[in-house]
């Protein structure tokens, strides 16, 4: 399979409320920075653009159309959009490059989750006849998943708190993180439960922001003369929507995606996992068989800031940063969608 | 019994979600001026075109529009349609005119209502002016302008609509 | 270079105002099962599923691929959801094709749908925003002024739209899947129908439909083994431009012209009217036929309406370049699926499998979709031969 290079990644700060800023105003500064990073003028300098967003976050149909207003799309450009996390927009862009219709692509994701009540909004992802009318929110579903794991003795609350403490600590080195700090595990465990057995700290913050990545052929990266990392594999798999049919303590589709992406073909120095809830990081780490040689979520992960529709893309970008800075030689980035890790994408990134 | 009942083919499952809508910082500046009865546009630092209402960017250049430009409340009809469907909660009765209007000093049209006109005589290039609601009803909304009505000024040639740096086209 | 790919199976539902007998899952599964049957394949033969629909607010289901995975036999497979406004059915087909053209997959299923009866599309599109006056005028209110500007420039007679409305309904009467069945429609009936958004009358606008469309797209080697003739994908193109910018050409958008030029170049088309045998083009309002005839290069600027009036685009009048032999969007409009139906109907023509609306001997056909404020375009050219 043709190797594809990542040459740029930028993310806005994760903030709990982006104020009066609208979508185009959220996106433009991030795009400006990623163009500058690669030395491009604007979207006219790439062959394809693909974005990921969700109308329901801000509560207006065609919210993504505003994204086009940030691109300088005159003359017209080759552009597409997925109503998914932008990690899947990157997947679509890779197909375009592999089929020879583009040498380079800009991918961006954006989300303004603050205007609505995100966990309740996302309840409308569920089966519209049986589940959505019950308004089961995403936190409650994750709480049930955590309860299964606790009751089966697969994890302890201390394990979960350790994930949170490490996330907050790692996030001290991430200037865009929303939540960071030195917190002792016991301090976390002393907090009240929020949606039992989850504490607030086990749940991701609601964040506004955007992120952007530029990918291209290796030849193009060399021509541009910029540092790059190589995407050596990518795959994604979905599993049943019927939660009762799934083993919620495992993530079969993550394992399938990792296999398809060729994760096992080399060492995994670093893993950026899109685990919105602390116990889900443990599920993913185990499903992927990651051991002590793998550093998990050096960015702090999404427990430190969760840009819905961009967090999956940001995981790939964070991995790019680790590899181009020389901190790691090879790693994986993971993205997820749907309740209780229903749909998962794994990208393998290596040093050039 | 059950065999006599009609088959259930659907359920009512209304969705109510609340959002705290924010217009964006560029639209917010625009709406603050509209609250005072003033139409403004914002100029693109690249192509120099003026956008009204500003949305935050010049969509052609992908650049933020910063410079604010005060516009006239006179405008030119770029195109229009005569609509036969009533607007919910609006006293205007069909048939009424929805028009694409380019305010003087702007390079782009917005959609608004026209009234106090003979529908059959409305035409592209026609000059119109805003009829504002009473000042005490002004809010952060384009509805502050009730509608636009024709004024006695010569038509703007079609190929000049949206390209003129006008305030008051004199023919 | 892109790998060769072909459509090897097509499935559609009957289009109608309200499919009360099936859920959303049942609707998409019906189209998908029809496509698999047409291809002589089973669910296990499919490696990935690519799904598309217009805004989630039309049914009130957020990211519906999450709920539809079971209905589409997707468990353990990749599933991708595309959303590019009204052009989505077309772009979904293109994204599906790219799965095979990139050499990543051998055989994929693509599905697009809309179940408009399950919510209120007009409402979904009309969340009030303070910087524009709240008119609730719908798509017709947006496009009617642009049509008026086309009429002014081209000096087309007032009844061109009426002619298109009749022509497409007569085409639709040949297609048992078409929503509107109006075999006896007359020019007078259209002209006397209610003027909704002047110059658009009720019968010059598309209906609101429930329905789904699906295709199986396969690699060259698998397509050659297919039981029915494949429709070879000869060109694929997408273009986007912003909704509003100073000086934008709204009547004949640059994005549409560029997209057509791109897809023609790939398919070796220099004169679309001569080289193509038919076209399925997204015409939700009658006047968009002459406007797109010009935008897509079938006629010179200002001359598109003449082709319409001459009957060049009519099957019944023996036209040389039939447009929308299936009846088009004017007969059936499940919004998210409408673009894919255009792409699928183009493929049916070159497979020689279009039933009573078959264009005799069709070998090369265009599928076209557009969306947003006529700013998102997707197109493909399919042929009975590989090149």
XYZ file of N, CA, C and O in Angstrom, chain A residues 75-242:
672
model
N -10.834 30.134 -6.873
C -11.730 29.256 -7.643
C -12.088 27.976 -6.880
O -11.427 27.636 -5.905
N -13.159 27.290 -7.362
C -13.680 26.121 -6.645
C -12.620 25.053 -6.408
O -11.659 24.925 -7.161
N -12.816 24.290 -5.336
C -11.853 23.265 -4.944
C -12.516 21.891 -4.901
O -13.746 21.784 -4.893
N -11.674 20.851 -4.870
C -12.168 19.486 -4.661
C -12.343 19.312 -3.162
O -11.367 19.381 -2.414
N -13.579 19.090 -2.729
C -13.864 19.155 -1.289
C -14.967 18.178 -0.938
O -15.882 17.938 -1.735
N -14.868 17.595 0.242
C -15.898 16.672 0.706
C -16.031 16.779 2.228
O -15.243 17.467 2.880
N -17.024 16.098 2.772
C -17.306 16.214 4.200
C -17.903 14.912 4.717
O -18.704 14.280 4.022
N -17.476 14.512 5.903
C -18.118 13.380 6.574
C -18.787 13.891 7.842
O -18.251 14.767 8.519
N -19.974 13.356 8.117
C -20.645 13.713 9.375
C -20.117 12.746 10.441
O -20.827 11.923 10.989
N -18.806 12.800 10.650
C -18.083 11.890 11.526
C -16.903 12.672 12.077
O -16.633 13.787 11.645
N -16.179 12.044 12.979
C -14.926 12.650 13.412
C -14.016 12.797 12.187
O -14.003 11.950 11.285
N -13.232 13.867 12.186
C -12.394 14.161 11.022
C -11.308 13.110 10.784
O -10.678 13.111 9.730
N -11.092 12.193 11.732
C -10.174 11.078 11.453
C -10.683 10.285 10.252
O -9.897 9.768 9.452
N -11.997 10.207 10.118
C -12.572 9.506 8.961
C -12.457 10.367 7.701
O -12.425 9.839 6.594
N -12.415 11.677 7.870
C -12.152 12.551 6.724
C -10.732 12.312 6.217
O -10.472 12.342 5.006
N -9.817 12.048 7.147
C -8.449 11.718 6.750
C -8.438 10.383 5.996
O -7.746 10.233 4.985
N -9.230 9.438 6.470
C -9.328 8.137 5.785
C -9.794 8.353 4.338
O -9.200 7.826 3.391
N -10.866 9.138 4.176
C -11.377 9.409 2.826
C -10.298 10.088 1.969
O -10.130 9.768 0.784
N -9.562 11.013 2.575
C -8.522 11.740 1.827
C -7.411 10.798 1.377
O -6.849 10.948 0.285
N -7.095 9.813 2.212
C -6.052 8.859 1.834
C -6.477 8.042 0.616
O -5.663 7.737 -0.261
N -7.771 7.703 0.542
C -8.263 6.969 -0.636
C -8.080 7.813 -1.890
O -7.690 7.309 -2.950
N -8.372 9.109 -1.760
C -8.230 10.032 -2.903
C -6.774 10.081 -3.380
O -6.507 10.123 -4.594
N -5.842 10.092 -2.425
C -4.429 10.137 -2.806
C -4.017 8.798 -3.422
O -3.365 8.753 -4.461
N -4.468 7.715 -2.805
C -4.093 6.390 -3.321
C -4.637 6.147 -4.719
O -4.053 5.399 -5.499
N -5.788 6.728 -5.066
C -6.331 6.512 -6.414
C -5.719 7.473 -7.426
O -6.063 7.438 -8.604
N -4.806 8.318 -6.949
C -4.081 9.183 -7.874
C -4.809 10.464 -8.232
O -4.395 11.182 -9.139
N -5.897 10.784 -7.526
C -6.631 12.009 -7.843
C -6.185 13.201 -7.006
O -6.728 14.294 -7.138
N -5.243 12.978 -6.118
C -4.694 14.073 -5.317
C -3.308 13.664 -4.853
O -3.030 12.476 -4.660
N -2.458 14.653 -4.695
C -1.144 14.399 -4.094
C -1.104 14.903 -2.660
O -0.220 14.548 -1.899
N -2.033 15.799 -2.347
C -2.033 16.380 -1.003
C -3.462 16.666 -0.578
O -4.351 16.823 -1.424
N -3.661 16.723 0.727
C -5.011 16.991 1.235
C -4.943 17.716 2.565
O -4.066 17.454 3.390
N -5.891 18.626 2.731
C -6.108 19.297 4.020
C -7.307 18.629 4.680
O -8.339 18.450 4.039
N -7.153 18.258 5.934
C -8.262 17.664 6.676
C -8.483 18.517 7.921
O -7.520 18.868 8.611
N -9.734 18.865 8.178
C -9.988 19.588 9.419
C -11.282 19.108 10.063
O -12.191 18.611 9.399
N -11.301 19.213 11.378
C -12.491 18.868 12.136
C -12.795 19.997 13.091
O -11.884 20.693 13.535
N -14.060 20.207 13.363
C -14.396 21.287 14.290
C -15.676 20.942 15.033
O -16.540 20.230 14.525
N -15.738 21.454 16.227
C -16.927 21.227 17.012
C -17.134 22.341 17.997
O -16.199 22.793 18.657
N -18.368 22.811 18.052
C -18.722 23.767 19.076
C -19.818 23.093 19.891
O -20.993 23.176 19.564
N -19.375 22.362 20.912
C -20.312 21.556 21.702
C -20.993 22.371 22.791
O -22.008 21.948 23.334
N -20.425 23.536 23.122
C -20.928 24.286 24.278
C -22.367 24.786 24.134
O -23.057 24.906 25.147
N -22.865 25.083 22.945
C -24.233 25.631 22.882
C -25.318 24.673 23.369
O -26.358 25.110 23.828
N -25.097 23.356 23.246
C -26.131 22.401 23.662
C -25.679 21.604 24.874
O -24.620 21.854 25.447
N -26.497 20.658 25.284
C -26.115 19.758 26.384
C -25.606 18.478 25.745
O -26.383 17.581 25.419
N -24.300 18.424 25.541
C -23.702 17.402 24.682
C -24.133 15.967 24.987
O -24.547 15.252 24.082
N -24.055 15.515 26.234
C -24.415 14.112 26.477
C -25.859 13.807 26.085
O -26.170 12.710 25.626
N -26.734 14.811 26.249
C -28.147 14.606 25.914
C -28.331 14.689 24.404
O -29.064 13.909 23.800
N -27.638 15.631 23.771
C -27.692 15.716 22.311
C -27.307 14.363 21.710
O -27.989 13.835 20.833
N -26.227 13.782 22.219
C -25.721 12.541 21.637
C -26.627 11.342 21.898
O -26.483 10.302 21.269
N -27.579 11.495 22.810
C -28.533 10.394 23.011
C -29.335 10.168 21.732
O -29.876 9.083 21.521
N -29.393 11.170 20.884
C -30.159 11.034 19.650
C -29.363 10.336 18.540
O -29.790 10.288 17.393
N -28.211 9.803 18.901
C -27.486 8.895 18.010
C -28.081 7.497 18.063
O -27.778 6.658 17.225
N -28.862 7.244 19.087
C -29.302 5.865 19.338
C -30.483 5.501 18.444
O -31.132 6.365 17.855
N -30.765 4.218 18.356
C -31.914 3.706 17.607
C -33.128 4.611 17.843
O -33.577 4.777 18.987
N -33.649 5.211 16.767
C -34.676 6.256 16.945
C -36.028 5.738 17.431
O -36.855 6.529 17.870
N -36.241 4.436 17.349
C -37.551 3.907 17.745
C -37.545 3.360 19.170
O -38.507 3.509 19.902
N -36.448 2.709 19.537
C -36.420 2.026 20.838
C -35.591 2.760 21.892
O -35.921 2.755 23.068
N -34.489 3.347 21.488
C -33.556 3.887 22.476
C -33.600 5.405 22.595
O -33.656 5.949 23.698
N -33.573 6.100 21.443
C -33.512 7.563 21.502
C -34.688 8.160 22.283
O -34.495 9.109 23.050
N -35.916 7.617 22.117
C -37.026 8.219 22.885
C -36.852 8.090 24.396
O -37.543 8.746 25.159
N -35.940 7.234 24.832
C -35.681 7.119 26.277
C -34.623 8.124 26.752
O -34.355 8.226 27.948
N -34.023 8.834 25.799
C -33.064 9.887 26.127
C -31.909 9.380 26.998
O -31.486 10.065 27.941
N -31.429 8.175 26.711
C -30.296 7.672 27.489
C -29.048 8.430 27.034
O -28.651 8.341 25.873
N -28.441 9.180 27.939
C -27.314 10.008 27.524
C -26.030 9.188 27.493
O -25.942 8.097 28.076
N -25.028 9.722 26.835
C -23.781 8.983 26.608
C -23.045 8.697 27.914
O -22.365 7.681 28.028
N -23.166 9.591 28.895
C -22.462 9.356 30.162
C -23.084 8.165 30.884
O -22.378 7.295 31.415
N -24.407 8.080 30.856
C -25.070 6.961 31.515
C -24.679 5.630 30.865
O -24.471 4.633 31.554
N -24.603 5.628 29.541
C -24.213 4.392 28.856
C -22.790 4.000 29.237
O -22.502 2.833 29.502
N -21.902 4.982 29.278
C -20.517 4.684 29.663
C -20.460 4.216 31.111
O -19.657 3.343 31.468
N -21.335 4.787 31.947
C -21.356 4.387 33.362
C -21.759 2.915 33.496
O -21.202 2.181 34.304
N -22.724 2.499 32.665
C -23.127 1.088 32.699
C -21.968 0.190 32.274
O -21.757 -0.886 32.836
N -21.228 0.673 31.283
C -20.065 -0.083 30.818
C -19.022 -0.210 31.942
O -18.494 -1.300 32.199
N -18.783 0.899 32.627
C -17.815 0.880 33.728
C -18.302 -0.047 34.852
O -17.512 -0.781 35.452
N -19.599 -0.013 35.107
C -20.171 -0.868 36.157
C -19.924 -2.340 35.839
O -19.552 -3.127 36.720
N -20.122 -2.718 34.562
C -19.857 -4.104 34.150
C -18.423 -4.496 34.477
O -18.149 -5.579 34.983
N -17.523 -3.587 34.186
C -16.104 -3.909 34.373
C -15.757 -4.014 35.856
O -15.014 -4.905 36.265
N -16.318 -3.098 36.641
C -16.040 -3.129 38.074
C -16.607 -4.403 38.705
O -15.931 -5.095 39.468
N -17.855 -4.719 38.336
C -18.510 -5.869 38.962
C -17.878 -7.191 38.537
O -17.935 -8.171 39.279
N -17.289 -7.216 37.351
C -16.606 -8.441 36.912
C -15.166 -8.489 37.414
O -14.422 -9.405 37.072
N -14.789 -7.475 38.171
C -13.437 -7.462 38.728
C -12.354 -7.200 37.694
O -11.180 -7.502 37.916
N -12.745 -6.627 36.556
C -11.758 -6.359 35.502
C -10.961 -5.093 35.793
O -9.843 -4.939 35.313
N -11.563 -4.185 36.527
C -10.876 -2.948 36.913
C -11.312 -2.559 38.320
O -12.314 -3.080 38.828
N -10.565 -1.636 38.886
C -10.995 -1.037 40.151
C -11.163 0.459 39.930
O -10.675 1.008 38.925
N -11.823 1.102 40.865
C -11.975 2.560 40.743
C -10.611 3.236 40.809
O -10.394 4.287 40.212
N -9.686 2.611 41.522
C -8.335 3.157 41.587
C -7.665 3.111 40.208
O -7.002 4.065 39.802
N -7.894 2.014 39.465
C -7.353 1.943 38.094
C -7.850 3.129 37.261
O -7.104 3.741 36.497
N -9.138 3.384 37.410
C -9.732 4.489 36.638
C -9.110 5.820 37.056
O -8.761 6.650 36.212
N -8.984 6.027 38.341
C -8.413 7.284 38.832
C -6.962 7.444 38.383
O -6.499 8.565 38.117
N -6.257 6.326 38.273
C -4.868 6.407 37.811
C -4.792 6.894 36.366
O -3.889 7.643 35.989
N -5.760 6.466 35.567
C -5.821 6.950 34.172
C -6.006 8.467 34.163
O -5.320 9.200 33.442
N -6.915 8.924 35.014
C -7.214 10.365 35.057
C -5.991 11.142 35.539
O -5.602 12.166 34.943
N -5.364 10.650 36.604
C -4.209 11.365 37.170
C -3.089 11.474 36.126
O -2.468 12.530 35.972
N -2.853 10.384 35.394
C -1.806 10.418 34.369
C -2.187 11.389 33.236
O -1.357 12.148 32.743
N -3.479 11.376 32.857
C -3.942 12.292 31.806
C -3.702 13.746 32.204
O -3.133 14.537 31.448
N -4.094 14.091 33.411
C -3.948 15.481 33.865
C -2.468 15.864 33.952
O -2.093 16.989 33.625
N -1.662 14.914 34.399
C -0.231 15.187 34.509
C 0.397 15.373 33.138
O 1.143 16.344 32.907
N 0.101 14.458 32.215
C 0.645 14.587 30.860
C 0.195 15.887 30.198
O 0.928 16.504 29.419
N -1.040 16.285 30.496
C -1.600 17.475 29.850
C -0.866 18.753 30.256
O -0.999 19.786 29.604
N -0.070 18.678 31.339
C 0.721 19.853 31.735
C 1.667 20.268 30.614
O 2.032 21.440 30.494
N 2.050 19.304 29.770
C 2.944 19.618 28.647
C 2.198 19.907 27.360
O 2.789 20.012 26.299
N 0.859 19.966 27.428
C 0.048 20.208 26.228
C -0.588 21.586 26.347
O -1.541 21.777 27.100
N -0.058 22.569 25.616
C -0.549 23.946 25.781
C -2.018 24.118 25.391
O -2.637 25.117 25.760
N -2.588 23.152 24.658
C -3.980 23.306 24.218
C -4.974 22.586 25.129
O -6.170 22.595 24.869
N -4.453 21.938 26.178
C -5.344 21.155 27.046
C -6.264 22.064 27.852
O -5.921 23.196 28.181
N -7.416 21.524 28.163
C -8.398 22.265 28.950
C -8.234 21.943 30.446
O -8.407 22.808 31.286
N -7.928 20.682 30.745
C -7.761 20.244 32.121
C -6.368 19.652 32.284
O -5.994 18.738 31.559
N -5.611 20.171 33.233
C -4.290 19.599 33.491
C -3.922 19.888 34.934
O -4.540 20.739 35.582
N -2.945 19.171 35.423
C -2.501 19.434 36.793
C -1.980 18.190 37.472
O -2.180 17.068 36.997
N -1.291 18.424 38.556
C -0.822 17.319 39.387
C -1.926 16.969 40.376
O -2.213 17.746 41.283
N -2.541 15.834 40.170
C -3.594 15.422 41.101
C -3.265 14.016 41.576
O -2.972 13.131 40.773
N -3.346 13.814 42.864
C -3.088 12.489 43.416
C -4.307 11.600 43.202
O -5.447 12.078 43.196
N -4.035 10.321 43.018
C -5.118 9.359 42.809
C -6.100 9.391 43.980
O -7.321 9.376 43.789
N -5.573 9.478 45.179
C -6.458 9.491 46.353
C -7.357 10.724 46.359
O -8.495 10.669 46.817
N -6.807 11.791 45.880
C -7.604 13.024 45.797
C -8.789 12.827 44.832
O -9.911 13.247 45.102
N -8.522 12.177 43.721
C -9.590 11.889 42.759
C -10.624 10.947 43.364
O -11.836 11.149 43.230
N -10.131 9.929 44.057
C -11.045 8.941 44.632
C -11.900 9.547 45.742
O -12.988 9.031 46.040
N -11.428 10.642 46.311
C -12.191 11.293 47.374
C -13.377 12.093 46.821
O -14.266 12.479 47.580
N -13.356 12.318 45.507
C -14.465 13.098 44.921
C -15.737 12.255 44.870
O -15.704 11.029 44.809
N -16.873 12.957 44.886
C -18.159 12.265 44.813
C -18.354 11.642 43.434
O -17.802 12.120 42.448
N -19.171 10.595 43.370
C -19.522 10.074 42.052
C -20.513 11.034 41.399
O -21.255 11.756 42.076
N -20.503 11.012 40.074
C -21.308 11.944 39.267
C -22.465 11.158 38.656
O -23.629 11.365 39.001
N -22.146 10.246 37.758
C -23.121 9.271 37.286
C -22.500 7.932 37.678
O -21.611 7.440 36.987
N -22.944 7.393 38.755
C -22.288 6.247 39.389
C -22.070 5.118 38.384
O -22.975 4.791 37.636
N -20.908 4.493 38.334
C -19.749 4.677 39.215
C -18.771 5.756 38.734
O -17.674 5.841 39.274
N -19.156 6.542 37.743
C -18.218 7.535 37.202
C -18.182 8.781 38.063
O -19.229 9.280 38.507
N -16.981 9.272 38.294
C -16.816 10.612 38.856
C -16.697 11.584 37.690
O -16.420 11.184 36.567
N -16.920 12.846 37.970
C -16.794 13.857 36.895
C -15.447 13.730 36.209
O -15.328 13.884 34.985
N -14.402 13.424 37.004
C -13.055 13.356 36.439
C -12.875 12.157 35.514
O -11.950 12.124 34.704
N -13.771 11.176 35.598
C -13.698 10.029 34.689
C -14.287 10.364 33.321
O -14.184 9.560 32.391
N -14.959 11.516 33.226
C -15.656 11.908 31.989
C -14.864 13.017 31.289
O -14.180 13.799 31.937
N -15.004 13.096 29.966
C -14.277 14.143 29.254
C -14.939 15.497 29.477
O -16.151 15.559 29.669
N -14.162 16.570 29.445
C -14.787 17.894 29.493
C -15.492 18.177 28.169
O -15.195 17.549 27.158
N -16.427 19.099 28.180
C -17.041 19.564 26.936
C -16.169 20.699 26.409
O -15.869 21.641 27.138
N -15.746 20.580 25.165
C -14.779 21.542 24.631
C -15.224 22.078 23.282
O -15.891 21.392 22.520
N -14.837 23.308 23.007
C -15.012 23.908 21.688
C -13.647 24.024 21.029
O -12.659 24.321 21.713
N -13.609 23.835 19.728
C -12.340 24.035 19.035
C -12.275 23.311 17.707
O -13.272 22.755 17.224
N -11.077 23.335 17.136
C -10.877 22.746 15.809
C -9.452 22.237 15.705
O -8.567 22.678 16.442
N -9.249 21.299 14.798
C -7.882 20.894 14.497
C -7.759 20.606 13.011
O -8.768 20.400 12.323
N -6.539 20.619 12.516
C -6.310 20.443 11.085
C -5.011 19.681 10.858
O -4.050 19.826 11.617
N -5.010 18.867 9.816
C -3.850 18.063 9.439
C -3.659 18.201 7.936
O -4.639 18.321 7.183
N -2.415 18.216 7.492
C -2.142 18.155 6.051
C -1.368 16.875 5.776
O -0.383 16.575 6.461
N -1.849 16.108 4.806
C -1.164 14.890 4.382
C -0.822 15.006 2.903
O -1.404 15.825 2.181
N 0.124 14.179 2.449
C 0.495 14.209 1.037
C 1.302 12.964 0.686
O 1.639 12.172 1.576
N 1.612 12.824 -0.571
C 2.506 11.743 -0.969
C 3.899 12.032 -0.406
O 4.235 13.196 -0.120
N 4.694 10.999 -0.275
C 6.055 11.192 0.236
C 6.844 12.109 -0.707
O 7.590 12.992 -0.256
N 6.637 11.941 -2.016
C 7.337 12.790 -2.990
C 6.991 14.262 -2.758
O 7.860 15.139 -2.812
N 5.699 14.505 -2.509
C 5.267 15.884 -2.284
C 5.897 16.452 -1.011
O 6.312 17.609 -0.978
N 5.986 15.632 0.030
C 6.576 16.085 1.299
C 8.040 16.457 1.092
O 8.524 17.469 1.620
N 8.730 15.630 0.312
C 10.144 15.912 0.043
C 10.275 17.201 -0.764
O 11.127 18.046 -0.494
N 9.365 17.364 -1.736
C 9.389 18.572 -2.561
C 9.133 19.825 -1.716
O 9.771 20.858 -1.904
N 8.195 19.699 -0.777
C 7.912 20.843 0.096
C 9.051 21.078 1.098
O 9.156 22.151 1.692
N 9.855 20.057 1.314
C 11.000 20.203 2.208
C 10.633 20.426 3.662
O 11.255 21.237 4.351
N 9.603 19.723 4.112
C 9.170 19.878 5.502
C 9.318 18.538 6.220
O 9.310 17.480 5.587
N 9.451 18.582 7.565
C 9.519 17.319 8.311
C 8.219 16.541 8.135
O 7.138 17.140 8.069
N 8.331 15.240 8.050
C 7.105 14.454 7.896
C 7.215 13.122 8.614
O 8.301 12.653 8.928
N 6.050 12.553 8.873
C 5.948 11.193 9.405
C 5.114 10.396 8.412
O 4.387 10.968 7.596
N 5.235 9.077 8.489
C 4.593 8.220 7.496
C 3.387 7.502 8.096
O 3.482 6.908 9.170
N 2.263 7.579 7.393
C 1.128 6.725 7.762
C 1.350 5.395 7.046
O 1.281 5.308 5.824
N 1.643 4.341 7.826
C 1.924 3.059 7.176
C 0.689 2.165 7.140
O 0.650 1.180 6.415
N -0.327 2.502 7.882
C -1.548 1.701 7.841
C -2.706 2.424 8.493
O -2.517 3.256 9.388
N -3.900 2.139 8.009
C -5.108 2.732 8.608
C -6.267 1.781 8.345
O -6.352 1.176 7.275
N -7.126 1.605 9.327
C -8.310 0.759 9.138
C -9.342 1.163 10.189
O -8.983 1.720 11.233
N -10.583 0.916 9.869
C -11.623 1.196 10.865
C -12.728 0.156 10.751
O -12.975 -0.393 9.685
N -13.342 -0.143 11.877
C -14.401 -1.154 11.924
C -15.504 -0.689 12.866
O -15.258 -0.027 13.868
N -16.735 -1.095 12.521
C -17.875 -0.775 13.374
C -18.438 -2.087 13.898
O -18.212 -3.148 13.303
N -19.122 -2.029 15.023
C -19.793 -3.237 15.499
C -21.244 -2.939 15.822
O -21.721 -1.828 15.629
N -21.945 -3.946 16.309
C -23.400 -3.844 16.471
C -23.795 -2.629 17.303
O -23.132 -2.256 18.265
N -24.934 -2.036 16.912
C -25.490 -0.943 17.696
C -26.220 -1.484 18.925
O -26.479 -0.742 19.878
N -26.561 -2.755 18.879
C -27.291 -3.358 19.986
C -26.319 -3.651 21.130
O -25.553 -4.603 21.086
